[in-house]
Coordinates of C-alpha atoms in Angstrom, one line a residue:
M1 CA 0.0 0.0 0.0
E2 CA 2.9 2.4 0.8
E3 CA 4.4 1.9 -2.7
S4 CA 1.0 2.4 -4.3
A5 CA 0.4 5.6 -2.4
K6 CA 3.8 6.9 -3.3
S7 CA 3.3 6.2 -6.9
F8 CA 0.0 7.9 -6.9
R9 CA 1.5 11.0 -5.3
L10 CA 4.3 11.2 -7.9
R11 CA 1.8 10.9 -10.7
N12 CA -0.8 13.3 -9.5
S13 CA 0.6 15.9 -7.1
W14 CA 2.9 17.7 -9.5
I15 CA 1.4 20.5 -11.5
P16 CA 3.0 22.8 -14.1
V17 CA 4.0 26.3 -12.9
D18 CA 4.5 29.7 -14.5
E19 CA 8.1 29.6 -15.7
S20 CA 8.5 33.3 -16.2
A21 CA 9.7 33.7 -12.6
F22 CA 12.7 31.6 -13.3
E23 CA 13.8 34.1 -16.0
Q24 CA 14.4 36.5 -13.1
E25 CA 16.6 34.2 -11.0
V26 CA 19.9 35.9 -10.3
I27 CA 22.6 33.5 -11.0
H28 CA 25.8 35.6 -11.5
T29 CA 26.1 36.7 -7.8
P30 CA 25.4 33.5 -5.7
G31 CA 27.9 34.4 -3.0
L32 CA 28.9 30.7 -3.2
V33 CA 31.5 28.6 -4.9
Q34 CA 31.9 25.0 -5.9
P35 CA 34.5 23.3 -3.6
F36 CA 37.0 22.1 -6.2
G37 CA 38.9 25.3 -5.9
V38 CA 39.5 28.5 -3.8
L39 CA 38.4 32.0 -4.9
L40 CA 39.6 35.3 -3.6
A41 CA 39.2 38.9 -4.8
C42 CA 41.4 41.9 -4.1
R43 CA 41.2 45.6 -4.8
R44 CA 43.4 46.6 -7.8
S45 CA 44.4 49.9 -6.2
D46 CA 46.1 48.4 -3.1
L47 CA 45.8 44.6 -3.7
R48 CA 44.0 44.2 -0.4
I49 CA 42.0 41.0 -0.3
V50 CA 38.3 41.7 0.3
H51 CA 36.6 38.4 -0.6
V52 CA 37.7 34.8 0.0
S53 CA 36.0 31.5 -0.1
A54 CA 35.6 29.8 3.3
N55 CA 37.6 26.7 2.1
C56 CA 40.8 28.7 1.6
D57 CA 42.7 26.8 4.3
W58 CA 42.7 23.8 1.9
I59 CA 45.1 25.5 -0.5
L60 CA 46.3 28.7 1.2
G61 CA 46.9 27.1 4.6
R62 CA 45.2 30.1 6.3
E63 CA 41.7 30.8 7.7
P64 CA 39.5 33.4 5.9
R65 CA 39.8 36.0 8.7
E66 CA 43.6 35.9 8.4
V67 CA 43.5 36.1 4.5
L68 CA 41.2 39.1 4.7
Q69 CA 43.9 41.0 6.6
M70 CA 46.5 40.4 3.9
T71 CA 47.5 41.9 0.5
L72 CA 48.1 39.8 -2.6
P73 CA 52.0 40.2 -2.4
A74 CA 51.9 39.1 1.3
L75 CA 49.9 36.0 0.4
F76 CA 51.5 35.0 -2.9
G77 CA 54.9 36.7 -2.7
Q78 CA 55.9 39.8 -4.7
E79 CA 57.1 37.9 -7.8
Q80 CA 54.0 35.8 -8.2
S81 CA 51.7 38.7 -7.3
D82 CA 53.3 40.7 -10.1
E83 CA 52.8 37.9 -12.5
V84 CA 49.1 37.9 -11.9
T85 CA 48.6 41.7 -12.1
R86 CA 50.9 41.9 -15.2
A87 CA 48.8 39.4 -17.0
L88 CA 45.7 41.6 -16.5
S89 CA 47.4 44.9 -17.4
E90 CA 46.4 45.0 -21.0
P91 CA 43.2 46.8 -21.8
G92 CA 40.2 44.5 -22.2
H93 CA 42.1 41.5 -21.0
R94 CA 39.8 39.7 -18.6
S95 CA 41.5 36.3 -18.1
A96 CA 44.9 35.2 -17.2
S97 CA 45.2 31.4 -17.9
R98 CA 47.8 28.8 -17.1
L99 CA 49.5 30.6 -14.3
S100 CA 51.2 28.2 -12.0
I101 CA 52.1 30.0 -8.8
G102 CA 53.9 27.2 -7.0
K103 CA 53.2 25.5 -3.6
L104 CA 51.2 27.8 -1.4
R105 CA 51.0 25.3 1.5
P106 CA 53.7 23.1 2.9
G107 CA 53.4 19.7 1.2
G108 CA 50.7 20.9 -1.1
L109 CA 50.5 20.8 -4.9
E110 CA 51.3 23.5 -7.4
N111 CA 48.2 25.5 -8.2
H112 CA 46.6 26.4 -11.5
V113 CA 45.6 30.0 -11.3
V114 CA 43.0 31.9 -13.4
A115 CA 42.5 35.7 -12.8
H116 CA 40.1 38.2 -14.3
T117 CA 39.0 41.7 -13.6
I118 CA 35.5 42.3 -12.3
D119 CA 35.4 46.1 -12.6
A120 CA 37.8 49.0 -12.5
D121 CA 39.0 48.1 -9.0
L122 CA 38.5 44.4 -8.4
I123 CA 40.6 41.4 -9.4
C124 CA 39.2 37.9 -9.0
I125 CA 41.7 35.0 -8.6
E126 CA 40.8 31.3 -8.6
L127 CA 43.1 28.5 -7.6
E128 CA 42.9 24.8 -8.2
P129 CA 45.5 22.1 -7.5
S130 CA 47.3 21.2 -10.7
L131 CA 46.8 17.5 -11.3
P132 CA 49.7 15.4 -12.7
G133 CA 49.7 14.0 -16.2
H134 CA 48.4 17.0 -18.1
R135 CA 51.4 18.8 -19.5
W136 CA 50.4 21.7 -21.6
D137 CA 52.9 20.9 -24.4
L138 CA 51.4 17.4 -24.8
L139 CA 47.9 18.8 -24.7
S140 CA 48.7 21.4 -27.4
K141 CA 49.9 18.6 -29.7
R142 CA 46.7 16.8 -29.1
L143 CA 44.8 20.0 -30.0
E144 CA 46.6 20.1 -33.3
S145 CA 45.6 16.5 -34.2
I146 CA 42.0 17.2 -33.2
V147 CA 41.8 20.4 -35.3
E148 CA 43.3 18.5 -38.3
A149 CA 40.5 15.9 -38.0
L150 CA 37.8 18.5 -37.7
Q151 CA 39.1 20.4 -40.7
K152 CA 38.6 17.3 -42.9
T153 CA 34.9 17.3 -42.3
G154 CA 32.7 18.6 -45.2
S155 CA 29.3 19.6 -43.9
Q156 CA 28.2 21.2 -40.7
Q157 CA 26.6 17.9 -39.6
D158 CA 29.9 16.0 -40.2
L159 CA 31.7 18.6 -38.2
C160 CA 29.3 18.3 -35.2
D161 CA 29.5 14.5 -35.3
A162 CA 33.3 14.6 -35.2
A163 CA 33.3 17.3 -32.5
A164 CA 31.2 15.1 -30.2
K165 CA 33.5 12.2 -30.7
E166 CA 36.7 14.1 -30.2
M167 CA 35.5 16.0 -27.1
R168 CA 34.4 12.7 -25.4
A169 CA 37.8 11.2 -26.1
L170 CA 39.4 14.3 -24.6
T171 CA 37.3 14.8 -21.4
G172 CA 36.4 11.2 -20.6
H173 CA 32.7 11.8 -20.2
D174 CA 30.1 9.1 -20.7
H175 CA 27.9 11.3 -23.0
V176 CA 28.8 14.3 -25.2
M177 CA 26.1 16.1 -27.2
I178 CA 26.1 19.0 -29.6
Y179 CA 23.1 21.1 -28.6
K180 CA 21.9 23.7 -31.1
F181 CA 19.6 26.6 -30.2
H182 CA 16.6 27.3 -32.5
P183 CA 15.4 30.9 -33.1
D184 CA 12.9 30.6 -30.3
H185 CA 15.8 29.5 -28.0
H186 CA 14.7 26.0 -27.5
G187 CA 17.4 23.4 -28.1
E188 CA 17.9 20.3 -30.1
V189 CA 20.6 17.6 -29.8
I190 CA 22.0 17.4 -33.4
A191 CA 25.0 15.1 -32.7
E192 CA 26.2 12.9 -29.9
D193 CA 28.8 10.4 -28.8
K194 CA 28.2 8.1 -25.8
I195 CA 28.8 4.8 -24.1
A196 CA 26.6 2.0 -25.3
E197 CA 24.6 1.7 -22.0
L198 CA 23.1 5.2 -22.2
S199 CA 19.9 6.0 -24.1
P200 CA 20.4 8.3 -27.1
N201 CA 19.3 11.9 -27.1
I202 CA 19.9 12.5 -30.8
N203 CA 17.1 14.7 -32.3
L204 CA 15.5 15.3 -29.0
H205 CA 14.3 18.9 -28.4
F206 CA 14.4 20.7 -25.1
P207 CA 12.3 23.8 -24.1
A208 CA 13.9 27.2 -23.8
S209 CA 13.2 27.3 -20.1
D210 CA 15.8 24.5 -19.5
I211 CA 18.4 27.1 -20.3
P212 CA 16.7 30.4 -19.5
Q213 CA 17.7 33.8 -20.9
Q214 CA 20.1 34.8 -18.1
A215 CA 21.9 31.4 -18.3
R216 CA 22.3 31.8 -22.1
A217 CA 23.7 35.3 -21.5
L218 CA 26.4 33.9 -19.1
Y219 CA 27.3 31.1 -21.6
L220 CA 28.0 33.8 -24.1
L221 CA 30.4 35.6 -21.7
Q222 CA 31.9 32.6 -19.9
R223 CA 32.6 29.9 -22.5
T224 CA 33.2 26.9 -20.3
R225 CA 31.2 25.7 -17.3
L226 CA 32.1 22.8 -15.0
I227 CA 30.0 21.0 -12.4
A228 CA 32.3 18.4 -11.0
D229 CA 29.7 16.8 -8.7
V230 CA 26.0 17.7 -8.8
D231 CA 25.8 16.8 -5.0
Y232 CA 28.5 19.2 -3.9
V233 CA 28.1 21.3 -0.8
P234 CA 28.4 25.0 -1.8
V235 CA 31.2 27.0 -0.1
P236 CA 30.2 30.5 1.0
L237 CA 32.3 33.6 0.4
V238 CA 33.6 35.5 3.4
S239 CA 33.9 39.3 2.8
L240 CA 35.7 42.2 4.4
K241 CA 33.0 44.3 6.1
H242 CA 33.7 47.8 4.7
A243 CA 31.6 50.4 3.0
S244 CA 33.8 50.3 -0.1
V245 CA 33.5 46.5 -0.5
P246 CA 30.4 45.3 -2.5
C247 CA 28.3 42.8 -0.6
A248 CA 27.6 40.7 -3.7
L249 CA 30.6 39.7 -5.8
D250 CA 29.9 39.6 -9.5
M251 CA 31.0 36.1 -10.5
T252 CA 30.0 36.2 -14.1
Y253 CA 33.5 35.1 -15.3
S254 CA 34.2 32.7 -12.4
S255 CA 34.9 29.0 -13.1
L256 CA 34.0 28.2 -9.5
R257 CA 30.7 30.1 -9.4
S258 CA 28.1 28.0 -7.7
V259 CA 25.2 26.7 -9.7
S260 CA 21.4 27.3 -9.5
P261 CA 19.9 24.6 -7.2
M262 CA 17.2 24.2 -9.8
H263 CA 19.7 23.2 -12.4
L264 CA 21.5 20.8 -10.1
Q265 CA 18.2 19.1 -9.4
Y266 CA 17.5 19.0 -13.2
L267 CA 20.8 17.2 -13.7
R268 CA 20.0 14.7 -10.8
N269 CA 16.7 14.0 -12.4
M270 CA 18.6 13.2 -15.6
K271 CA 20.7 10.7 -13.6
V272 CA 23.8 12.9 -14.3
G273 CA 26.6 13.1 -11.7
A274 CA 28.8 15.7 -13.4
S275 CA 28.5 18.1 -16.3
F276 CA 30.8 20.2 -18.4
S277 CA 29.8 22.5 -21.2
I278 CA 31.6 24.6 -23.8
S279 CA 29.9 27.4 -25.7
L280 CA 29.7 27.6 -29.4
V281 CA 29.4 31.2 -30.6
H282 CA 28.8 32.3 -34.2
E283 CA 28.6 36.0 -35.2
Q284 CA 28.6 37.0 -31.5
K285 CA 25.5 34.9 -30.8
L286 CA 25.2 31.7 -28.8
W287 CA 24.8 29.1 -31.6
G288 CA 24.9 26.1 -29.3
L289 CA 26.7 24.2 -26.6
I290 CA 28.9 21.1 -26.4
I291 CA 27.4 19.4 -23.4
C292 CA 29.5 16.7 -21.6
Q293 CA 27.7 14.5 -19.0
H294 CA 29.0 11.8 -16.7
R295 CA 27.0 9.4 -14.5
T296 CA 29.3 9.9 -11.6
P297 CA 31.4 12.9 -10.3
L298 CA 34.2 13.8 -12.7
L299 CA 36.7 16.7 -12.2
V300 CA 38.0 17.9 -15.6
P301 CA 41.5 19.3 -14.9
P302 CA 41.9 23.0 -15.5
E303 CA 44.5 22.4 -18.2
V304 CA 42.1 20.2 -20.1
R305 CA 39.3 22.8 -19.6
S306 CA 41.6 25.4 -21.2
L307 CA 42.2 23.1 -24.1
C308 CA 38.4 22.5 -24.5
D309 CA 37.9 26.3 -24.5
L310 CA 40.3 26.7 -27.4
L311 CA 38.8 23.7 -29.1
G312 CA 35.3 25.2 -28.7
Q313 CA 36.5 28.4 -30.4
V314 CA 37.9 26.4 -33.3
I315 CA 34.6 24.4 -33.6
S316 CA 32.7 27.7 -33.5
M317 CA 34.9 29.1 -36.3
L318 CA 34.5 25.9 -38.4
T319 CA 30.8 26.0 -37.8
G320 CA 30.7 29.4 -39.3
V321 CA 32.9 28.3 -42.2
T322 CA 30.7 25.3 -43.0
Q323 CA 27.6 27.5 -42.7
N324 CA 29.1 30.1 -45.0
N325 CA 29.9 27.4 -47.5
E326 CA 26.4 26.1 -47.4
D327 CA 25.1 29.7 -47.7
Y328 CA 27.3 30.2 -50.7
V329 CA 25.9 27.1 -52.5
E330 CA 22.4 28.5 -51.8
Q331 CA 23.5 31.9 -53.1
L332 CA 24.6 30.2 -56.4
F333 CA 21.2 28.5 -56.6
N334 CA 19.4 31.9 -56.0
G335 CA 21.6 33.6 -58.6
S336 CA 20.9 30.9 -61.2
R337 CA 17.1 31.1 -60.7
L338 CA 17.2 34.9 -60.7
K339 CA 19.0 35.0 -64.0
E340 CA 16.4 32.7 -65.5
L341 CA 13.6 35.0 -64.3
E342 CA 15.5 38.0 -65.7
S343 CA 15.6 36.3 -69.0
V344 CA 11.9 35.5 -68.9
L345 CA 11.0 39.1 -68.2
A346 CA 13.6 40.8 -70.5
G347 CA 11.4 41.5 -73.4
P348 CA 8.0 43.2 -73.7
C349 CA 5.5 41.2 -71.7
V350 CA 2.6 41.3 -69.3
I351 CA 4.7 40.5 -66.2
S352 CA 2.0 38.5 -64.2
E353 CA 1.1 36.4 -67.3
M354 CA 4.8 35.6 -68.0
L355 CA 5.4 34.5 -64.4
V356 CA 2.3 32.2 -64.5
E357 CA 3.5 30.8 -67.9
H358 CA 6.8 29.9 -66.1
A359 CA 5.1 28.8 -62.9
D360 CA 7.6 26.0 -62.1
L361 CA 10.5 28.4 -62.2
F362 CA 8.6 31.1 -60.2
L363 CA 7.2 28.8 -57.5
G364 CA 10.4 26.7 -57.3
S365 CA 12.5 29.8 -56.6
V366 CA 11.1 30.0 -53.1
G367 CA 9.7 26.5 -52.7
A368 CA 6.1 27.5 -52.9
S369 CA 3.1 25.5 -53.9
G370 CA 1.0 28.5 -55.2
A371 CA 1.3 32.2 -55.9
T372 CA -0.9 35.2 -56.6
I373 CA 0.6 38.0 -58.6
C374 CA -1.0 41.5 -58.9
I375 CA 0.9 44.1 -61.0
D376 CA -0.8 47.3 -62.2
G377 CA -4.2 45.7 -61.8
Q378 CA -3.3 42.6 -63.7
L379 CA -4.2 39.7 -61.3
R380 CA -2.9 36.1 -62.1
S381 CA -2.5 33.0 -60.0
C382 CA -0.7 29.7 -60.4
G383 CA -0.7 26.5 -58.2
T384 CA -3.1 26.3 -55.3
V385 CA -4.1 29.6 -53.8
L386 CA -6.6 31.2 -51.4
P387 CA -10.0 32.1 -52.8
P388 CA -10.6 35.8 -53.6
H389 CA -12.6 36.8 -50.5
E390 CA -9.9 35.3 -48.2
R391 CA -7.1 36.9 -50.2
H392 CA -8.8 40.3 -49.7
A393 CA -8.9 39.7 -45.9
L394 CA -5.2 38.7 -46.0
L395 CA -4.3 41.9 -48.0
A396 CA -6.1 44.0 -45.4
L397 CA -3.7 42.6 -42.8
L398 CA -0.6 43.0 -45.1
K399 CA -1.4 46.6 -45.7
E400 CA -0.7 47.2 -42.0
H401 CA 2.8 46.0 -42.8
G402 CA 3.2 47.9 -46.0
D403 CA 6.4 49.6 -44.9
E404 CA 8.1 46.2 -44.3
P405 CA 10.0 44.8 -47.3
I406 CA 8.7 41.3 -46.7
F407 CA 6.1 39.5 -44.6
L408 CA 6.2 35.8 -43.8
S409 CA 4.7 33.2 -41.6
E410 CA 4.8 29.5 -41.3
Y411 CA 1.6 29.5 -39.2
L412 CA -0.9 31.8 -40.9
A413 CA -3.8 30.4 -38.9
G414 CA -2.1 31.8 -35.8
I415 CA -2.4 35.3 -37.2
M416 CA -5.8 34.8 -39.0
P417 CA -7.7 31.9 -37.4
A418 CA -10.4 32.0 -40.1
L419 CA -7.8 30.7 -42.6
K420 CA -7.3 27.4 -40.6
I421 CA -9.7 25.7 -43.0
Y422 CA -7.3 26.5 -45.8
K423 CA -4.3 24.9 -44.1
D424 CA -3.8 22.5 -47.1
V425 CA -3.4 25.6 -49.3
A426 CA -1.9 28.4 -47.2
S427 CA -0.5 27.3 -43.8
G428 CA 2.5 29.4 -44.8
I429 CA 2.7 32.8 -46.5
L430 CA 5.5 34.8 -48.0
A431 CA 4.5 38.2 -49.3
I432 CA 6.4 41.0 -51.0
P433 CA 4.8 44.4 -51.8
L434 CA 5.8 46.1 -55.0
D435 CA 4.7 49.5 -53.7
G436 CA 4.0 50.9 -50.3
S437 CA 0.3 49.8 -50.1
Y438 CA 0.1 46.3 -51.5
K439 CA -1.8 47.5 -54.6
S440 CA 0.9 45.5 -56.5
Y441 CA 2.2 42.5 -54.8
V442 CA 3.2 38.8 -54.9
L443 CA 1.9 36.2 -52.4
W444 CA 3.5 32.8 -52.2
Y445 CA 1.7 30.0 -50.4
R446 CA 2.8 26.7 -48.7
P447 CA 0.5 23.9 -47.4
E448 CA 0.5 22.3 -44.0
I449 CA 3.2 19.8 -43.1
T450 CA 2.2 17.7 -40.1
Q451 CA 5.4 17.1 -38.0
T452 CA 6.2 15.0 -35.0
V453 CA 8.7 16.7 -32.7
E454 CA 10.3 14.6 -30.0
W455 CA 11.0 16.4 -26.7
G456 CA 13.2 15.3 -23.8
G457 CA 10.2 15.1 -21.4
N458 CA 6.9 17.0 -21.6
P459 CA 7.8 20.6 -22.6
N460 CA 4.5 21.8 -21.0
E461 CA 5.7 20.6 -17.7
A462 CA 9.3 21.7 -17.7
K463 CA 8.9 23.1 -14.2
V464 CA 6.4 21.7 -11.7
R465 CA 5.1 22.3 -8.2
D466 CA 4.4 19.6 -5.6
V467 CA 0.9 20.4 -4.4
V468 CA 1.7 18.7 -1.1
T469 CA 5.0 20.4 -0.2
G470 CA 4.7 23.5 -2.3
L471 CA 8.2 23.0 -3.7
V472 CA 9.0 23.9 -7.3
G473 CA 11.4 21.7 -9.3
P474 CA 12.3 20.6 -12.8
R475 CA 10.4 17.8 -14.5
E476 CA 11.3 14.3 -13.3
S477 CA 10.9 12.5 -16.6
F478 CA 13.0 13.1 -19.7
A479 CA 11.6 10.2 -21.6
A480 CA 10.9 11.0 -25.3
W481 CA 7.6 13.0 -25.4
R482 CA 6.1 13.2 -28.9
E483 CA 4.2 16.3 -30.0
S484 CA 2.3 16.3 -33.3
V485 CA 2.4 19.8 -34.8
S486 CA -0.3 20.6 -37.4
G487 CA -1.4 23.7 -39.2
H488 CA 2.3 24.7 -39.8
A489 CA 4.0 24.9 -43.1
K490 CA 7.7 24.2 -43.6
A491 CA 9.6 27.3 -42.4
W492 CA 10.8 29.8 -45.0
S493 CA 14.6 29.4 -45.0
P494 CA 17.0 32.4 -45.1
R495 CA 17.8 31.5 -48.7
E496 CA 14.2 31.6 -49.6
R497 CA 13.7 34.9 -47.8
A498 CA 16.7 36.3 -49.7
M499 CA 15.4 35.0 -53.0
A500 CA 12.0 36.7 -52.4
L501 CA 13.8 40.0 -51.8
D502 CA 15.8 39.5 -55.1
V503 CA 12.5 38.8 -57.0
Q504 CA 11.0 41.9 -55.4
R505 CA 13.9 44.0 -56.7
L506 CA 13.7 42.3 -60.2
L507 CA 9.9 42.9 -60.5
K508 CA 10.2 46.6 -59.3
A509 CA 13.0 47.1 -61.9
T510 CA 10.9 45.4 -64.6
V511 CA 7.8 47.5 -63.8
S512 CA 9.9 50.7 -63.9
R513 CA 11.6 49.7 -67.2
Q514 CA 8.3 49.0 -68.8
G515 CA 6.8 52.2 -67.5
D516 CA 9.7 54.2 -68.9
A517 CA 9.3 52.5 -72.3
A518 CA 5.6 53.3 -72.3
K519 CA 6.3 56.9 -71.5
A520 CA 8.9 57.2 -74.2
K521 CA 6.5 55.6 -76.7
L522 CA 3.7 57.9 -75.6
S523 CA 5.9 61.0 -76.2
L524 CA 6.1 60.1 -79.9
V525 CA 2.3 60.0 -80.7
D526 CA -0.6 62.4 -80.5
V527 CA -2.6 61.5 -77.3
L528 CA -5.9 61.9 -79.2
T529 CA -5.2 60.3 -82.5
L530 CA -2.4 57.9 -81.5
L531 CA -0.7 59.1 -84.8
P532 CA 2.8 60.3 -85.0
N533 CA 3.0 63.8 -83.5
R534 CA 4.4 67.0 -85.1
R535 CA 7.9 66.5 -83.7
V536 CA 8.1 63.0 -85.2
L537 CA 6.9 64.2 -88.6
L538 CA 9.4 67.1 -88.7
D539 CA 12.2 64.7 -87.8
R540 CA 11.2 62.4 -90.6
L541 CA 11.0 65.3 -93.1
S542 CA 14.4 66.6 -92.0
R543 CA 16.0 63.2 -92.6
L544 CA 14.3 63.0 -96.1
Q545 CA 15.7 66.4 -97.0
E546 CA 19.2 65.4 -95.9
D547 CA 19.0 62.3 -98.0
G548 CA 18.0 64.5 -101.1
V549 CA 14.6 62.8 -101.5
L550 CA 12.7 66.1 -101.5
E551 CA 15.3 68.1 -103.6
H552 CA 13.1 68.5 -106.7
A553 CA 9.7 68.3 -105.2
S554 CA 7.3 70.7 -103.4
L555 CA 6.0 69.7 -100.1
L556 CA 2.8 70.8 -98.5
F557 CA 2.9 70.1 -94.8
V558 CA -0.5 70.3 -93.2
T559 CA -0.9 69.9 -89.6
W560 CA -4.0 68.8 -88.0
T561 CA -5.3 71.3 -85.4
D562 CA -7.7 70.7 -82.6
S563 CA -11.2 72.0 -83.6
R564 CA -13.1 70.6 -80.7
A565 CA -14.7 73.9 -80.0

């Protein structure tokens, strides 16, 4: 009976909660550190130590209250203190890596030191015991071989597959995943390498709230993040009590910064004992993460973490290169299609009729199933399109966006619910105005594509509250949760959006060219009779006289005058 009651409570007493509050959680000033190292902060002006972690006796051999009475030279020695401050002397230099400052405690190990500036007058220093077996020269040679292997990959997917494999070999984790952020900030595992016993996460999606906005912001600033043991006991900071000393130390760039309790529970629920992540940044945006997970505690040595940081930057760069290569191929495709359209519209023609006549080319240029073209009152359609009354309603909406060069949606029913019944025709819309008011325009349509998205657990219950205890926590289950998505079209790709803008420029130029030609032709005829006007006749007579045709003849030139009165 006890087991039955427990199972019933787990199934029914957890309810979803509003996740917006978690976006406000302050995670860069926890006032706590992870216990695999020691943190201290000193004023840059006088090098007086004003913050130190309570576990400092482990490495420094001194209690916090004693350390807070000291300066950096008194604690490290003048030479090693100068080495730290000198490494931070260059403008904009936030991190001093691979500084070994020797044995700070009798019988202790050498310590790996990382330092960074927090503001104009604070230096943060973190110390970790240097573990044997990780010589930097050997690690750098390993980096060379890894980079060489990654450079041989052709596509972005091949690169991510290779990166996951190389990173797992380097760090020793059970499971390494390449996690890519989508435009709405939810993530997807696009590559992985793991031990055989673990279930795969490939192609699983995870809601944006799993890595909220403030966490993504920190990943962009601090490229590596280690959690050596999810069950660690946080170590508090001890601070000098003085008006000039900030109560909350900004730990944005700290490797030892303690982790949100919510995230630690999240990892426990995933049966993860340790985690290490490396940021992938493309064009100054967080493109994704390399996520390394282990079933038991695992301390990645600082030297290896430094190598992983460098490797992450290389992978980020190669990700950009492969993306640029793929973009270039798409640009070539766009250019080829655009030249074909230019050729079609080069001569005198009714533009809308000519586009319909070459519907395969016109629709294929953006991957549409139907289109409506309206130019100077000439309305034509090809493929499957909305009926006229629904098109008029859509145009009323588009006119509100007339100052925008392009309007697109992959879920038109979300904007205009009445169009849901036309999901087989127009679940997606791509519209370009050819003027400022949608009197002339092109509408491309796409039908619905029913998709099944697999999530790592129910995304609607990413955070839950126990109705018995009132405690809020992450979801307990990460089993694949399938969501059927209907009413959505295939998303318009960046290449297709760029092509639509190219077509817009082409059609505007063609309309303008045809307008200029019509004006030029009109200037040569009488507007009432449509016969050649006086200037044209005089030009012809002048040429005949120059050619001697009128030399022995008399010419009577009569002009027609308006006698409408």
